[in-house]
Amino acid sequence: MKIALGITGGVAAYKAAELVRRLQQEKLDIQVVMTRAAREFITPLTFAALTGQKVITEMFGPPDAAAANVESAIEHIAVAQRIDLLLVAPATADILGKFAHGVADDFLSTLYLATKAPVIVAPAMNVNMWEHPATQANLALLRARGVHVADPDEGYLACGMTGAGRLAAIEAIAQKVCSVLGLRHDFEGQTVVVTAGPTCEDLDPVRFLTNRSSGKMGYALAEAAARRGARVVLVSGPTDLPVPEAVDWVPVRSTEEMRHAVRERAADANVVIMAAAVADYRPAAKQTQKLKRGDQPLTLELEPTPDILAELGRDAVQKTSRRTLVGFAAETRQLAESARSKLARKGADIIVANDVTQEGAGFDTDTNIVTLFLRDGREIPLPKLPKFDVANRVLDHVLEIQKTSR
Ligand code: CTP
C-alpha cells in the first residue's frame, strides 16, 4: 500500500525519519512530501535515502524547465489518486489552518484537497499555539470532516515550556496508521474463504440468469481479511472489480462451479464468508442450441440450486468442522425474521442482513447499512458505513466468536 507522508516545519520534523522506518516495517510504500519550512529543519536527502524515492518539495519545478513544470504541476493529482492514506507528521498549526480552510498554496495543502484517501494529522507545536482557540477550532473542523488526529503528548517541549504539543509517540502514530488502513495482524495464521459477486446460470449458449450483485461487499471482505494477515481465497462470480492484493482469486460462473470451488477450499479454512448473491434457481435443462423466437408464450422450468452455505452449515452440525460461517441476507422486507430464519436454517454463526431498498445499502453502492444477527441471539445494527468498514466489523465479530468458542 502506498501512503504520502507530509512533513511540515517544526522541530519534531527530525522524528519523521524514525517514523518512516517504523512504517516501512508495515511494508508501506512511502512518498515523502516536505513543505518549505520543513526543509529548514531537516533535508530531503535523509528521506530520499530512507525511502529510495524522490522527495516532493515543490509545487512547480525550476522556472527554466518548462516540461518539468507541467509534470510537477499535475503531480499532486497523480499522487492524490495513488495513495491509500495521507499522513502529516508533524503537522504545524499553519498546515492545520490551511487544511481546515481549503487553502492550497503548496504541494502538501493541494494534495490534501485533491485526495479522497483518509487523512491522519499528528500535530506538534508549542503549548500555547496548541491551546489557542484558532488551532482547536481548526482541529474540530477537520475532525468533523473525518480527519483522524494522533493527539500530541504532554511533556517537555523544545521551546522550553511544558504541556501538550509534543508529537505523539512514533508507535502511537504507527498504530493509528495501521488501524485506519485496516492493517491489524489479528487474522495471521487463518485461512478465510470469501465468495463474492453474482452467479450466472446459462439458459442457452447466449443467454443467462443472474442478479445485480456488484461483488463490492465480498471484495471488501477479502481485502480487509488479507490486510489483517489472513490467507484469503476469493471465490468470485463475474464482476468488474480489480482483484485485491495478496488474495488467491478463483473466478467462477455458475452456482455449481462456486459450490465446487468453495467446498474444495473450505476443507482447510477457518472462516467461510458467503457474501456472493448466489442464484437460487437455474434452468432445469440447459439448451445446447440458442432458443428460437416463437409466437407462443415461453415457460422456463427452473430448479433450485444447491445451497452452499447450508451444506457447510450441516458439516458444523455434524461436528465435522469448526469453521466460523458467515452468511449474507439481502432483503426487501421483514429483515429480522428472514435473517433469523436463515441463521437457523443454514447453520451460520453470523448473518449480515441488509434492506436493499434503503438508500446507501445493497447492490453497487460503496456503502452499506447492515444488521448483524448472531447465533447467541444478539442483534447488532451498524450505521451507514463504507463497505470496507462493514467488512472489518464483520471480521471483528468472527474473532469474537472464535475466542468464545475456544
Ligand atoms: N446462499 C448459498 N447458496 C445458495 C443460495 C444462497 O450459499 N444457493 C447463501 C448466500 O451466499 C448468502 C445466504 O445463503 O450468504 C443467504 O442468501 P439468500 O439468497 O438471501 O437466501 P435464500 O436462502 O436464497 O433465501 P431467500 O428466500 O430470501 O432468497
XYZ file of C-alpha atoms and ligand atoms in Angstrom:
435
model
C 0.000 0.000 0.000
C 1.119 3.495 -0.730
C 0.978 6.408 1.666
C 2.094 10.014 1.440
C 3.915 11.350 4.497
C 3.663 15.120 4.690
C 6.334 16.743 6.857
C 5.824 20.331 7.946
C 8.104 22.831 9.629
C 8.531 22.083 13.303
C 11.381 20.849 15.470
C 9.713 17.420 15.532
C 10.428 17.088 11.788
C 13.533 15.094 12.723
C 11.285 12.425 14.268
C 9.705 11.830 10.870
C 12.828 9.866 9.875
C 12.161 7.396 12.685
C 8.500 7.287 11.662
C 9.439 6.334 8.087
C 11.495 3.441 9.439
C 8.633 2.223 11.619
C 6.081 2.454 8.787
C 8.372 0.521 6.472
C 8.008 -2.413 8.872
C 4.352 -2.451 7.791
C 5.565 -2.864 4.189
C 4.163 0.537 3.234
C 5.453 2.341 0.196
C 6.086 5.890 1.411
C 6.107 9.047 -0.708
C 7.509 11.901 1.367
C 6.255 15.431 0.758
C 8.065 18.278 2.564
C 6.978 21.867 2.959
C 9.469 24.685 2.556
C 9.529 25.235 6.336
C 10.179 21.526 6.972
C 13.302 21.783 4.848
C 14.646 24.408 7.263
C 14.709 21.681 9.904
C 15.806 18.577 8.013
C 16.986 17.899 4.478
C 15.032 15.942 1.831
C 18.150 13.841 1.300
C 17.516 11.996 4.571
C 14.080 10.889 3.387
C 15.178 10.171 -0.180
C 17.830 7.857 1.266
C 15.382 6.159 3.651
C 12.584 5.638 1.124
C 14.627 5.253 -2.048
C 12.223 7.709 -3.705
C 12.408 11.315 -4.789
C 11.019 13.595 -2.094
C 8.425 16.075 -3.326
C 9.314 19.570 -2.202
C 7.893 21.952 -4.756
C 4.592 22.627 -6.415
C 6.368 23.860 -9.508
C 9.710 22.720 -10.858
C 12.607 25.088 -11.598
C 11.470 28.013 -13.827
C 13.770 27.077 -16.712
C 12.491 23.515 -17.170
C 9.117 24.014 -18.904
C 8.328 20.317 -19.312
C 9.265 19.535 -15.726
C 6.977 22.378 -14.681
C 3.911 20.829 -16.258
C 4.853 17.484 -14.792
C 5.192 18.746 -11.236
C 2.111 20.946 -11.504
C -0.084 17.909 -12.113
C 1.878 15.569 -9.889
C -0.285 16.327 -6.858
C -3.269 14.879 -8.716
C -1.337 11.720 -9.624
C -0.067 11.305 -6.054
C -3.534 12.085 -4.683
C -5.039 9.262 -6.728
C -2.315 6.742 -5.998
C -2.225 6.918 -2.205
C -4.247 4.910 0.306
C -3.556 7.402 3.094
C -2.193 10.895 3.678
C -0.338 11.221 6.978
C 1.022 14.563 8.121
C 3.580 14.284 10.912
C 4.491 16.624 12.367
C 1.553 18.867 11.485
C 2.044 22.522 12.393
C -0.719 24.945 13.373
C -0.185 26.509 9.956
C -0.961 23.357 7.961
C -3.989 22.571 10.148
C -5.291 26.056 9.363
C -4.724 25.562 5.645
C -6.409 22.158 5.626
C -9.352 23.457 7.634
C -9.943 26.399 5.319
C -9.103 24.887 1.956
C -6.011 26.987 1.322
C -3.959 25.256 -1.355
C -0.752 27.189 -1.847
C 1.863 24.451 -1.819
C 2.142 20.786 -2.749
C 1.003 19.362 0.601
C -2.046 21.583 1.053
C -3.045 20.953 -2.563
C -2.589 17.212 -2.087
C -4.941 17.348 0.908
C -7.689 18.877 -1.228
C -7.050 16.579 -4.164
C -7.058 13.234 -2.379
C -10.004 11.089 -1.393
C -7.789 8.868 0.751
C -8.197 9.022 4.548
C -6.089 11.660 6.295
C -4.259 11.492 9.640
C -2.633 14.534 11.199
C -0.164 14.322 14.082
C 0.064 17.880 15.428
C 3.208 19.136 17.161
C 3.715 22.700 18.356
C 4.253 24.988 21.297
C 1.668 24.520 24.070
C 0.168 27.992 23.679
C -0.208 27.523 19.945
C -1.815 24.120 20.589
C -4.266 25.507 23.114
C -5.123 28.575 21.035
C -8.819 28.633 20.118
C -7.875 29.079 16.447
C -5.910 25.803 16.423
C -8.576 23.966 18.390
C -11.353 25.275 16.126
C -9.422 24.194 13.036
C -8.900 20.733 14.506
C -12.568 20.433 15.425
C -13.460 21.296 11.840
C -11.045 18.696 10.496
C -12.282 16.011 12.902
C -15.862 16.744 11.883
C -14.786 16.179 8.286
C -13.413 12.764 9.150
C -9.729 13.633 9.512
C -8.068 11.349 12.082
C -5.915 13.003 14.715
C -2.942 11.455 16.520
C -3.197 13.711 19.565
C 0.022 15.244 20.835
C 1.526 14.127 24.125
C 2.181 16.298 27.144
C 5.701 16.879 28.281
C 8.775 18.994 27.929
C 8.692 20.894 24.645
C 11.608 22.097 22.541
C 10.624 25.712 23.258
C 11.414 25.134 26.947
C 7.785 25.009 28.078
C 5.950 22.028 29.495
C 2.467 20.992 28.353
C 0.581 19.467 25.447
C 2.062 19.820 21.989
C 4.762 17.172 21.757
C 4.421 14.950 18.692
C 2.595 11.708 19.599
C 4.879 8.712 20.109
C 6.076 7.106 16.864
C 4.399 3.832 17.882
C 1.091 5.606 18.582
C 1.197 7.221 15.127
C 2.089 3.881 13.523
C -0.804 2.191 15.342
C -3.172 4.864 14.088
C -1.942 4.324 10.530
C -2.462 0.557 10.888
C -5.928 0.978 12.285
C -7.047 3.454 9.592
C -5.617 1.225 6.859
C -7.040 -1.897 8.487
C -3.526 -3.281 8.926
C -4.165 -5.244 12.080
C -2.475 -8.612 12.193
C -5.190 -10.378 14.124
C -6.040 -12.885 11.340
C -2.492 -14.146 10.954
C -2.389 -17.925 10.543
C -6.040 -18.154 9.467
C -7.446 -19.108 6.077
C -10.547 -17.175 5.097
C -12.664 -18.177 2.104
C -14.853 -15.349 0.792
C -17.386 -15.615 -2.007
C -18.427 -12.540 -3.945
C -20.473 -11.300 -6.855
C -23.385 -12.936 -8.610
C -23.553 -16.399 -10.107
C -24.776 -16.864 -13.680
C -26.999 -19.707 -14.808
C -26.941 -20.369 -18.527
C -30.202 -20.728 -20.358
C -28.698 -21.409 -23.744
C -25.309 -20.599 -25.331
C -26.008 -16.835 -25.364
C -28.443 -16.130 -22.506
C -28.213 -16.467 -18.761
C -29.993 -15.673 -15.489
C -28.143 -13.532 -12.966
C -28.642 -10.694 -10.474
C -27.435 -7.156 -9.771
C -24.667 -8.003 -7.300
C -21.516 -5.946 -8.000
C -19.277 -8.008 -5.721
C -18.137 -4.901 -3.803
C -19.029 -6.252 -0.352
C -17.245 -9.574 -0.898
C -14.160 -7.897 -2.374
C -14.049 -5.503 0.591
C -14.172 -8.501 2.947
C -11.388 -10.264 1.066
C -9.223 -7.155 1.138
C -9.896 -6.449 4.812
C -9.106 -10.042 5.841
C -5.893 -10.036 3.777
C -4.783 -6.752 5.299
C -5.374 -8.259 8.740
C -2.977 -11.070 7.918
C -5.297 -13.863 6.731
C -4.578 -16.127 3.794
C -7.583 -15.277 1.655
C -9.264 -17.288 -1.071
C -11.728 -15.159 -3.032
C -14.186 -17.262 -4.999
C -15.810 -14.770 -7.290
C -18.659 -14.750 -9.749
C -18.264 -12.380 -12.724
C -17.528 -8.784 -11.607
C -15.667 -5.772 -12.995
C -13.654 -5.240 -9.816
C -9.860 -5.285 -9.568
C -8.550 -8.289 -7.621
C -7.290 -7.154 -4.196
C -3.574 -7.553 -3.496
C -2.301 -10.787 -1.953
C -5.535 -12.701 -2.475
C -5.902 -16.125 -4.090
C -8.584 -15.355 -6.703
C -10.753 -18.167 -8.026
C -13.104 -16.973 -10.772
C -16.305 -18.983 -11.228
C -19.536 -18.537 -13.161
C -22.322 -20.865 -12.111
C -23.560 -21.843 -8.652
C -22.274 -25.369 -9.252
C -18.782 -24.037 -10.032
C -18.901 -21.837 -6.946
C -20.042 -24.771 -4.827
C -17.214 -26.934 -6.101
C -14.574 -24.229 -5.527
C -15.872 -23.393 -2.053
C -16.144 -26.990 -0.896
C -12.634 -27.723 -2.092
C -11.137 -24.614 -0.455
C -13.288 -24.721 2.688
C -11.755 -28.029 3.755
C -8.828 -26.298 5.474
C -10.438 -22.899 6.064
C -11.026 -21.359 9.487
C -13.691 -18.980 8.213
C -16.077 -19.054 5.252
C -17.934 -15.871 4.358
C -20.672 -16.292 1.764
C -21.115 -12.740 0.502
C -21.996 -13.912 -3.015
C -25.505 -13.384 -4.305
C -25.932 -16.992 -5.331
C -28.696 -17.725 -7.843
C -31.482 -19.620 -6.099
C -32.723 -21.241 -9.292
C -31.244 -22.444 -12.544
C -32.820 -23.707 -15.758
C -33.816 -27.330 -15.282
C -32.457 -28.184 -18.686
C -29.702 -26.213 -20.380
C -30.301 -25.787 -24.090
C -27.291 -26.595 -26.197
C -28.683 -24.553 -29.088
C -29.882 -20.957 -28.987
C -33.594 -20.748 -28.168
C -35.604 -19.615 -31.189
C -38.236 -16.924 -31.055
C -41.824 -18.157 -31.421
C -45.358 -16.739 -31.289
C -46.379 -18.600 -28.138
C -45.556 -17.592 -24.526
C -42.463 -19.364 -23.282
C -42.347 -21.012 -19.868
C -38.981 -21.775 -18.366
C -38.667 -24.579 -15.904
C -36.265 -23.720 -13.113
C -34.849 -25.993 -10.451
C -33.389 -24.930 -7.100
C -29.592 -24.637 -6.907
C -27.716 -26.359 -4.084
C -27.471 -24.130 -1.009
C -23.719 -23.833 -0.488
C -23.944 -22.149 2.901
C -26.478 -24.652 4.230
C -24.246 -27.528 3.110
C -21.328 -26.058 5.036
C -23.636 -25.458 7.984
C -24.538 -29.130 8.036
C -20.840 -30.015 8.415
C -20.825 -27.834 11.522
C -23.919 -29.549 12.956
C -22.321 -32.921 12.294
C -19.229 -31.554 14.046
C -17.006 -32.443 11.095
C -15.775 -28.867 11.068
C -15.269 -25.935 13.424
C -15.251 -23.255 10.746
C -16.870 -19.936 11.502
C -19.615 -19.432 8.944
C -20.921 -16.061 7.840
C -23.861 -15.611 5.501
C -25.465 -12.566 3.973
C -29.126 -11.794 3.543
C -30.271 -9.134 1.129
C -33.889 -8.478 1.971
C -36.622 -6.172 0.797
C -38.968 -6.832 3.738
C -39.151 -8.470 7.189
C -35.414 -8.165 7.632
C -35.109 -9.529 11.180
C -37.411 -12.518 10.712
C -35.759 -13.578 7.461
C -32.268 -13.128 8.863
C -33.061 -15.147 11.973
C -34.631 -17.923 9.985
C -31.554 -18.044 7.678
C -29.260 -18.151 10.692
C -31.022 -21.287 11.940
C -31.770 -22.867 8.575
C -28.236 -22.519 7.219
C -26.333 -23.235 10.432
C -24.415 -19.934 10.184
C -22.709 -18.155 13.087
C -23.499 -14.701 11.728
C -25.994 -13.438 9.181
C -25.217 -9.980 7.833
C -28.571 -8.633 6.753
C -29.381 -5.549 4.810
C -32.516 -3.980 3.479
C -31.544 -3.371 -0.134
C -34.348 -0.878 -0.634
C -32.620 1.607 1.714
C -30.582 4.448 0.214
C -26.845 3.696 0.685
C -27.337 -0.054 1.127
C -27.106 -3.064 -1.106
C -26.120 -3.538 -4.713
C -23.458 -1.493 -6.451
C -23.123 1.104 -3.666
C -19.852 1.863 -1.879
C -21.620 1.946 1.472
C -23.863 -0.486 3.264
C -26.317 -0.384 6.160
C -26.404 -3.777 7.825
C -27.508 -5.517 10.993
C -25.510 -8.464 12.280
C -27.589 -11.354 13.619
C -25.539 -13.615 15.855
C -26.183 -17.196 16.882
C -26.256 -16.164 20.577
C -29.356 -14.055 19.862
C -27.611 -10.688 19.653
C -28.678 -8.211 17.006
C -26.123 -5.534 16.151
C -27.291 -2.715 13.878
C -24.426 -0.796 12.239
C -24.703 2.744 10.893
C -24.215 3.519 7.198
C -20.545 2.728 6.616
C -18.173 2.248 3.671
C -18.198 -1.452 2.699
C -14.570 -1.773 3.832
C -15.556 -0.678 7.353
C -18.552 -3.039 7.355
C -16.111 -5.798 6.379
C -13.867 -5.013 9.340
C -16.810 -5.015 11.757
C -17.880 -8.430 10.473
C -14.321 -9.713 10.911
C -14.208 -8.311 14.474
C -17.247 -10.442 15.312
C -15.743 -13.516 13.674
C -12.745 -13.178 16.012
C -15.021 -12.697 19.000
C -16.947 -15.887 18.148
C -13.710 -17.821 17.692
C -12.478 -16.645 21.110
C -15.660 -17.580 22.959
C -15.951 -20.999 21.308
C -12.374 -21.961 22.154
N -26.538 -18.980 -0.473
C -25.815 -20.097 -0.821
N -26.261 -20.909 -1.821
C -27.416 -20.656 -2.457
C -28.177 -19.514 -2.096
C -27.686 -18.697 -1.095
O -24.761 -20.342 -0.244
N -27.817 -21.455 -3.408
C -26.019 -18.121 0.600
C -25.737 -16.691 0.159
O -24.411 -16.546 -0.291
C -25.984 -15.919 1.427
C -27.042 -16.695 2.149
O -27.005 -18.015 1.589
O -24.851 -15.893 2.261
C -28.434 -16.149 2.011
O -28.736 -15.955 0.656
P -30.201 -15.536 0.216
O -30.297 -15.602 -1.255
O -30.580 -14.278 0.912
O -31.003 -16.723 0.925
P -32.013 -17.736 0.379
O -31.833 -18.992 1.146
O -31.909 -17.799 -1.075
O -33.365 -17.088 0.861
P -34.413 -16.182 0.070
O -35.647 -16.997 0.137
O -34.519 -14.927 0.886
O -33.892 -15.957 -1.302
